[in-house]
CSV table of C-alpha atoms in Angstrom, one decimal:
chain,number,residue,atom,x,y,z
A,755,UNK,CA,-8.5,-14.4,-89.5
A,756,UNK,CA,-6.1,-12.8,-91.7
A,757,UNK,CA,-2.1,-12.9,-90.8
A,758,UNK,CA,-1.9,-9.0,-89.9
A,759,UNK,CA,-4.2,-10.1,-86.3
A,760,UNK,CA,-1.5,-11.7,-85.7
A,761,UNK,CA,1.9,-9.8,-87.3
A,762,UNK,CA,3.7,-8.5,-83.8
A,763,UNK,CA,7.0,-5.9,-83.6
A,764,UNK,CA,9.4,-5.6,-81.3
A,765,UNK,CA,12.1,-3.8,-80.9
A,766,UNK,CA,15.3,-5.2,-82.4
A,767,UNK,CA,17.1,-4.8,-78.6
A,768,UNK,CA,14.9,-6.2,-77.1
A,769,UNK,CA,15.7,-10.1,-75.7
A,770,UNK,CA,13.2,-11.1,-73.9
A,771,UNK,CA,10.0,-11.6,-75.7
A,772,UNK,CA,6.6,-11.4,-74.6
A,773,UNK,CA,5.5,-14.7,-73.9
A,774,UNK,CA,1.5,-16.2,-74.0
A,775,UNK,CA,0.8,-19.2,-71.7
A,776,UNK,CA,-2.5,-21.2,-71.2
A,777,UNK,CA,-3.2,-23.1,-68.8
A,778,UNK,CA,-5.0,-25.7,-66.8
A,779,UNK,CA,-5.5,-25.6,-63.6
A,780,UNK,CA,-5.9,-28.8,-60.7
A,781,UNK,CA,-7.6,-28.3,-57.8
A,782,UNK,CA,-10.0,-31.2,-56.4
A,783,UNK,CA,-8.1,-34.4,-56.4
A,784,UNK,CA,-4.8,-32.8,-55.3
A,785,UNK,CA,-5.8,-32.3,-51.7
A,786,UNK,CA,-6.2,-36.7,-51.8
A,787,UNK,CA,-3.6,-37.1,-53.2
A,788,UNK,CA,-1.2,-34.7,-50.7
A,789,UNK,CA,-3.6,-36.9,-48.3
A,790,UNK,CA,-1.9,-40.0,-49.3
A,791,UNK,CA,1.4,-39.5,-49.9
A,792,UNK,CA,1.9,-37.7,-46.6
A,793,UNK,CA,3.6,-40.1,-44.8
A,794,UNK,CA,6.5,-40.0,-48.4
A,795,UNK,CA,9.1,-37.8,-48.8
A,796,UNK,CA,8.1,-35.3,-51.1
A,797,UNK,CA,5.2,-38.5,-52.1
A,798,UNK,CA,2.0,-35.6,-53.3
A,799,UNK,CA,4.9,-33.3,-55.7
A,800,UNK,CA,6.7,-36.3,-57.4
A,801,UNK,CA,3.7,-38.0,-58.1
A,802,UNK,CA,1.9,-34.8,-59.3
A,803,UNK,CA,5.0,-33.5,-60.9
A,804,UNK,CA,5.4,-36.9,-63.7
A,805,UNK,CA,1.2,-37.2,-64.0
A,806,UNK,CA,2.2,-32.7,-64.7
A,807,UNK,CA,4.7,-34.1,-67.7
A,808,UNK,CA,2.8,-36.5,-69.0
A,809,UNK,CA,-0.6,-34.8,-69.7
A,810,UNK,CA,1.6,-31.7,-71.2
A,811,UNK,CA,2.5,-34.0,-73.8
A,812,UNK,CA,-0.3,-35.6,-74.3
A,813,UNK,CA,-1.9,-31.9,-74.6
A,814,UNK,CA,1.2,-30.5,-77.1
A,815,UNK,CA,1.1,-33.4,-79.3
A,816,UNK,CA,-2.9,-33.5,-79.1
A,817,UNK,CA,-2.8,-28.8,-80.2
A,818,UNK,CA,0.5,-29.6,-82.7
A,819,UNK,CA,-2.2,-31.2,-85.0
A,820,UNK,CA,-4.3,-28.9,-84.8
A,821,UNK,CA,-2.2,-26.2,-85.2
A,822,UNK,CA,-0.4,-27.4,-88.6
A,823,UNK,CA,-3.4,-28.0,-90.0
A,824,UNK,CA,-4.3,-23.8,-90.0
A,825,UNK,CA,-1.1,-22.8,-89.7
A,826,UNK,CA,2.3,-22.5,-92.2
A,827,UNK,CA,4.5,-23.6,-89.3
A,828,UNK,CA,6.1,-27.1,-89.9
A,829,UNK,CA,5.7,-29.6,-86.6
A,830,UNK,CA,9.1,-29.2,-85.4
A,831,UNK,CA,9.2,-25.5,-84.9
A,832,UNK,CA,6.0,-26.3,-83.4
A,833,UNK,CA,7.2,-28.8,-80.7
A,834,UNK,CA,10.8,-26.2,-80.0
A,835,UNK,CA,8.4,-22.8,-80.0
A,836,UNK,CA,6.4,-24.9,-77.2
A,837,UNK,CA,7.6,-25.4,-72.7
A,838,UNK,CA,5.8,-26.9,-71.0
A,839,UNK,CA,4.6,-25.0,-67.7
A,840,UNK,CA,4.2,-26.7,-64.0
A,841,UNK,CA,3.2,-25.0,-60.8
A,842,UNK,CA,1.9,-25.3,-57.5
A,843,UNK,CA,0.2,-23.2,-55.3
A,844,UNK,CA,-0.6,-23.0,-52.0
A,845,UNK,CA,-3.4,-21.1,-50.3
A,846,UNK,CA,-3.4,-19.0,-47.2
A,847,UNK,CA,-5.9,-21.2,-45.9
A,848,UNK,CA,-3.8,-24.7,-46.5
A,849,UNK,CA,-5.2,-26.0,-50.4
A,850,UNK,CA,-3.2,-26.4,-52.2
A,851,UNK,CA,-4.1,-26.6,-56.6
A,852,UNK,CA,-1.9,-27.2,-59.7
A,853,UNK,CA,-1.5,-25.5,-62.8
A,854,UNK,CA,0.3,-27.1,-66.1
A,855,UNK,CA,0.0,-25.5,-69.6
A,856,UNK,CA,2.5,-24.2,-72.2
A,857,UNK,CA,4.9,-21.1,-72.0
A,858,UNK,CA,5.9,-19.8,-75.3
A,859,UNK,CA,7.7,-15.7,-77.1
A,860,UNK,CA,6.0,-14.9,-80.6
A,861,UNK,CA,7.8,-16.6,-83.3
A,862,UNK,CA,9.2,-14.5,-86.1
A,863,UNK,CA,7.6,-14.7,-89.6
A,864,UNK,CA,10.9,-16.1,-91.2
A,865,UNK,CA,9.3,-19.4,-89.9
A,866,UNK,CA,6.4,-19.3,-91.7
A,867,UNK,CA,5.8,-18.9,-94.9
A,868,UNK,CA,8.2,-16.3,-96.1
A,869,UNK,CA,9.9,-15.6,-99.0
A,870,UNK,CA,11.5,-13.1,-100.9
A,871,UNK,CA,9.0,-11.9,-105.1
A,872,UNK,CA,12.0,-11.6,-107.8
A,873,UNK,CA,11.4,-8.0,-106.9
A,874,UNK,CA,12.9,-8.5,-103.5
A,875,UNK,CA,9.3,-7.5,-101.8
A,876,UNK,CA,8.9,-9.9,-98.3
A,877,UNK,CA,5.8,-12.2,-99.5
A,878,UNK,CA,4.4,-13.9,-96.5
A,879,UNK,CA,1.1,-16.3,-94.8
A,880,UNK,CA,0.6,-16.6,-91.4
A,881,UNK,CA,-2.3,-18.6,-91.5
A,882,UNK,CA,-2.5,-21.8,-94.3
A,883,UNK,CA,-6.3,-20.5,-95.1
A,884,UNK,CA,-4.7,-17.0,-96.2
A,885,UNK,CA,-3.3,-16.4,-99.6
A,886,UNK,CA,0.9,-14.1,-99.2
A,887,UNK,CA,0.5,-11.0,-99.0
A,888,UNK,CA,3.6,-8.4,-100.0
A,889,UNK,CA,4.8,-6.8,-97.3
A,890,UNK,CA,6.1,-3.4,-99.2
A,891,UNK,CA,8.1,-1.9,-96.1
A,892,UNK,CA,9.8,-5.0,-94.4
A,893,UNK,CA,13.1,-6.2,-95.5
A,894,UNK,CA,15.7,-9.0,-95.3
A,895,UNK,CA,18.3,-8.3,-92.9
A,896,UNK,CA,20.8,-11.2,-91.1
A,897,UNK,CA,21.5,-9.6,-88.0
A,898,UNK,CA,24.1,-11.0,-86.2
A,899,UNK,CA,23.5,-14.7,-87.1
A,900,UNK,CA,19.8,-14.5,-87.2
A,901,UNK,CA,18.1,-13.9,-90.4
A,902,UNK,CA,15.1,-11.7,-90.3
A,903,UNK,CA,12.2,-9.5,-91.0
A,904,UNK,CA,12.2,-6.6,-90.2
A,905,UNK,CA,10.7,-3.5,-91.2
A,906,UNK,CA,12.3,0.1,-90.1
A,907,UNK,CA,11.0,2.9,-87.7
A,908,UNK,CA,10.9,6.0,-89.4
A,909,UNK,CA,12.6,7.3,-91.9
A,910,UNK,CA,16.4,6.7,-90.5
A,911,UNK,CA,18.6,3.5,-91.5
A,912,UNK,CA,18.0,2.7,-88.4
A,913,UNK,CA,16.5,1.5,-85.6
A,914,UNK,CA,14.9,-1.5,-87.3
A,915,UNK,CA,12.2,-4.1,-86.1
A,916,UNK,CA,11.7,-7.2,-86.6
A,917,UNK,CA,8.4,-9.2,-88.2
A,918,UNK,CA,6.4,-12.1,-85.1
A,919,UNK,CA,3.7,-13.7,-85.7
A,920,UNK,CA,2.1,-15.9,-83.1
A,921,UNK,CA,3.3,-17.7,-80.1
A,922,UNK,CA,2.6,-20.9,-80.4
A,923,UNK,CA,0.1,-20.0,-77.2
A,924,UNK,CA,-1.0,-17.6,-79.3
A,925,UNK,CA,-1.9,-20.3,-81.8
A,926,UNK,CA,-3.9,-22.6,-80.2
A,927,UNK,CA,-5.5,-20.0,-78.0
A,928,UNK,CA,-7.3,-17.7,-80.4
A,929,UNK,CA,-9.4,-21.3,-81.2
A,930,UNK,CA,-11.8,-21.6,-78.2
A,931,UNK,CA,-12.5,-25.4,-80.2
A,932,UNK,CA,-9.0,-26.2,-80.3
A,933,UNK,CA,-8.0,-24.6,-76.8
A,934,UNK,CA,-11.1,-27.4,-75.0
A,935,UNK,CA,-10.2,-29.7,-77.4
A,936,UNK,CA,-6.6,-29.3,-75.3
A,937,UNK,CA,-7.6,-28.5,-72.3
A,938,UNK,CA,-9.6,-31.7,-72.5
A,939,UNK,CA,-6.7,-33.7,-73.4
A,940,UNK,CA,-4.8,-32.7,-70.3
A,941,UNK,CA,-6.8,-33.1,-68.1
A,942,UNK,CA,-7.9,-36.5,-69.1
A,943,UNK,CA,-4.4,-37.7,-69.0
A,944,UNK,CA,-3.8,-36.8,-66.1
A,945,UNK,CA,-6.2,-37.7,-63.7
A,946,UNK,CA,-6.1,-41.0,-65.4
A,947,UNK,CA,-1.7,-40.4,-64.3
A,948,UNK,CA,-2.2,-39.5,-61.3
A,949,UNK,CA,-4.2,-43.3,-60.3
A,950,UNK,CA,-1.3,-45.0,-62.4
A,951,UNK,CA,1.3,-42.4,-60.2
A,952,UNK,CA,-0.1,-43.1,-56.1
A,953,UNK,CA,-0.3,-45.9,-56.8
A,954,UNK,CA,3.2,-46.7,-58.0
A,955,UNK,CA,4.8,-44.8,-55.3
A,956,UNK,CA,3.2,-46.5,-52.1
A,957,UNK,CA,4.4,-49.3,-53.3
A,958,UNK,CA,8.1,-49.0,-53.5
A,959,UNK,CA,8.3,-48.5,-57.7
A,960,UNK,CA,9.9,-46.7,-58.8
A,961,UNK,CA,11.8,-44.3,-55.7
């Protein structure tokens, strides 16, 4: 896809930028875990929480490699911009489900392969497979302590909008094979780790 398909625009005065999430839901096993650890206060939550953390980190490692192969974004930037999220939900009939995945806000265009050419124009690419494109109406500026790429809204000097690339969950989700790979890895690690956590808590190891 071209860089234009990934470009995002946000007003300068918006403090909370929109986020995207990629999540895996585990349903069938939680009731069993809850029953096995019912005699231990907070036992199933502790077991599931530890397993979720391992699964999310494994998925993030898998995603980092795939995303940085395709996008002009550093591995450290990917890690810093990707947050793990876990949710426990109980339905009206008592069924417990667990969802886990990642959140991340859109990333400033300056964090991708962006530079200023000799004529003073901003040139950039978001995808490694794309060639750099000149943004004729954009400019680089320092606003407070942040350096970004901006465009004016209308003909006046202000207001302006900062230009962004996609969030890391969007980078994962737009590629079905990568999303499936990451979700499979997360589910695989969770299923393996939850058994270890059940045994650990039942035996009082580290509790």
